[in-house]
C-alpha positions as semicolon CSV with decimal commas, in nm:
position;residue;x (nm);y (nm);z (nm)
1;M;1,486;0,521;-1,924
2;A;1,095;0,374;-1,748
3;K;0,930;0,631;-1,511
4;V;0,784;0,362;-1,226
5;A;0,593;0,400;-0,909
6;L;0,614;0,135;-0,631
7;I;0,358;0,085;-0,347
8;S;0,375;-0,002;-0,019
9;L;0,012;-0,117;0,158
10;Y;0,027;-0,034;0,480
11;D;0,418;-0,063;0,585
12;T;0,662;0,240;0,573
13;V;0,965;0,070;0,657
14;A;0,882;-0,164;0,319
15;L;1,291;-0,283;0,332
16;G;1,254;-0,473;0,016
17;L;1,040;-0,169;-0,161
18;R;1,304;0,038;-0,047
19;Y;1,568;-0,164;-0,127
20;L;1,414;-0,183;-0,556
21;S;1,384;0,185;-0,528
22;A;1,769;0,267;-0,490
23;S;1,870;-0,038;-0,777
24;L;1,612;0,163;-1,062
25;K;1,699;0,482;-0,922
26;E;2,070;0,340;-0,993
27;A;2,081;0,168;-1,274
28;G;1,858;0,537;-1,396
29;H;1,489;0,457;-1,365
30;D;1,290;0,756;-1,214
31;V;1,078;0,645;-0,907
32;T;0,830;0,757;-0,742
33;V;0,749;0,517;-0,374
34;I;0,392;0,599;-0,237
35;Y;0,322;0,500;0,136
36;L;-0,085;0,413;0,076
37;K;-0,250;0,376;0,375
38;Q;-0,120;0,306;0,766
39;Y;-0,208;0,096;1,076
40;E;-0,396;0,245;1,320
41;V;-0,399;0,282;1,705
42;L;-0,793;0,282;1,861
43;M;-0,875;0,187;2,177
44;R;-1,176;-0,004;2,194
45;E;-1,455;0,275;2,209
46;D;-1,260;0,457;1,864
47;L;-1,302;0,154;1,677
48;P;-1,536;0,220;1,330
49;D;-1,816;0,022;1,245
50;E;-1,671;-0,368;1,136
51;G;-1,706;-0,254;0,713
52;A;-1,498;-0,004;0,733
53;I;-1,211;-0,182;0,888
54;D;-1,013;-0,537;0,700
55;E;-0,898;-0,678;0,946
56;V;-0,760;-0,626;1,373
57;N;-0,474;-0,717;1,520
58;Y;-0,410;-0,649;1,931
59;G;-0,120;-0,431;2,122
60;L;0,005;-0,315;2,423
61;C;0,013;0,055;2,463
62;S;0,242;0,203;2,729
63;R;0,029;0,196;3,008
64;G;-0,061;-0,190;2,951
65;E;-0,441;-0,163;2,798
66;I;-0,502;-0,322;2,475
67;V;-0,480;-0,175;2,178
68;Y;-0,606;-0,273;1,882
69;C;-0,475;-0,194;1,483
70;Y;-0,586;-0,213;1,253
71;P;-0,565;-0,104;0,890
72;R;-0,892;0,101;0,708
73;L;-0,938;0,045;0,375
74;V;-0,895;0,285;0,100
75;S;-1,142;0,530;0,064
76;E;-1,273;0,729;-0,220
77;P;-1,065;1,030;-0,162
78;E;-0,755;0,813;-0,090
79;H;-0,807;0,664;-0,432
80;K;-0,874;0,925;-0,644
81;G;-0,599;1,117;-0,518
82;L;-0,390;0,799;-0,582
83;V;-0,508;0,782;-0,959
84;A;-0,431;1,165;-0,996
85;L;-0,027;1,120;-0,836
86;L;0,004;0,828;-1,097
87;K;-0,092;1,059;-1,391
88;E;0,064;1,359;-1,283
89;K;0,368;1,096;-1,255
90;Q;0,259;0,954;-1,620
91;V;0,451;0,633;-1,492
92;D;0,479;0,314;-1,756
93;V;0,441;0,061;-1,433
94;V;0,319;-0,002;-1,067
95;G;0,487;-0,220;-0,899
96;I;0,255;-0,338;-0,555
97;S;0,447;-0,446;-0,236
98;L;0,220;-0,672;-0,041
99;T;0,171;-0,950;0,241
100;S;-0,146;-1,234;0,242
101;K;-0,323;-1,021;0,457
102;F;-0,345;-0,762;0,204
103;I;-0,392;-0,985;-0,063
104;N;-0,807;-0,768;-0,171
105;T;-0,604;-0,388;-0,111
106;A;-0,418;-0,489;-0,351
107;R;-0,624;-0,652;-0,637
108;Q;-0,853;-0,347;-0,588
109;V;-0,554;-0,114;-0,572
110;T;-0,428;-0,308;-0,888
111;E;-0,800;-0,283;-1,059
112;W;-0,818;0,079;-0,989
113;V;-0,446;0,169;-1,182
114;K;-0,517;-0,062;-1,450
115;D;-0,869;0,070;-1,555
116;E;-0,787;0,441;-1,474
117;V;-0,368;0,478;-1,560
118;G;-0,379;0,216;-1,822
119;V;-0,033;0,083;-1,721
120;P;0,099;-0,284;-1,617
121;V;0,112;-0,368;-1,230
122;I;0,320;-0,582;-1,123
123;W;0,290;-0,715;-0,736
124;G;0,636;-0,798;-0,514
125;G;0,658;-0,889;-0,174
126;I;0,573;-1,240;0,066
127;E;0,262;-1,297;-0,118
128;P;0,339;-1,331;-0,458
129;T;0,629;-1,498;-0,454
130;I;0,490;-1,798;-0,267
131;N;0,152;-1,838;-0,386
């Protein structure tokens, strides 16, 4: 059976990815689920430089203050760690679950996987389904 890695971008709930993982395991495949990055919640004064931010969303903390939720871009150490993990697991294929707002990150990760791991990448989720 196949060795499959499923990557979720900025979503640790990832229901669709979890359903797919369970189905693949039930069919006898070896599945590794990777949660790559998560939203960070910071106050305005703690926001990093704009170059490190893909998109900012707003929220309210329990004290009623505005907080900034954003996905940091994938760092070089995370890039190297992801590639190393995929090579260690000797995966046959990688699936990436994404939404429209993370398409640039998905493109970047796809390029790394294809160039450095040498396996096919399949996109899933709302963005690839609709477009």
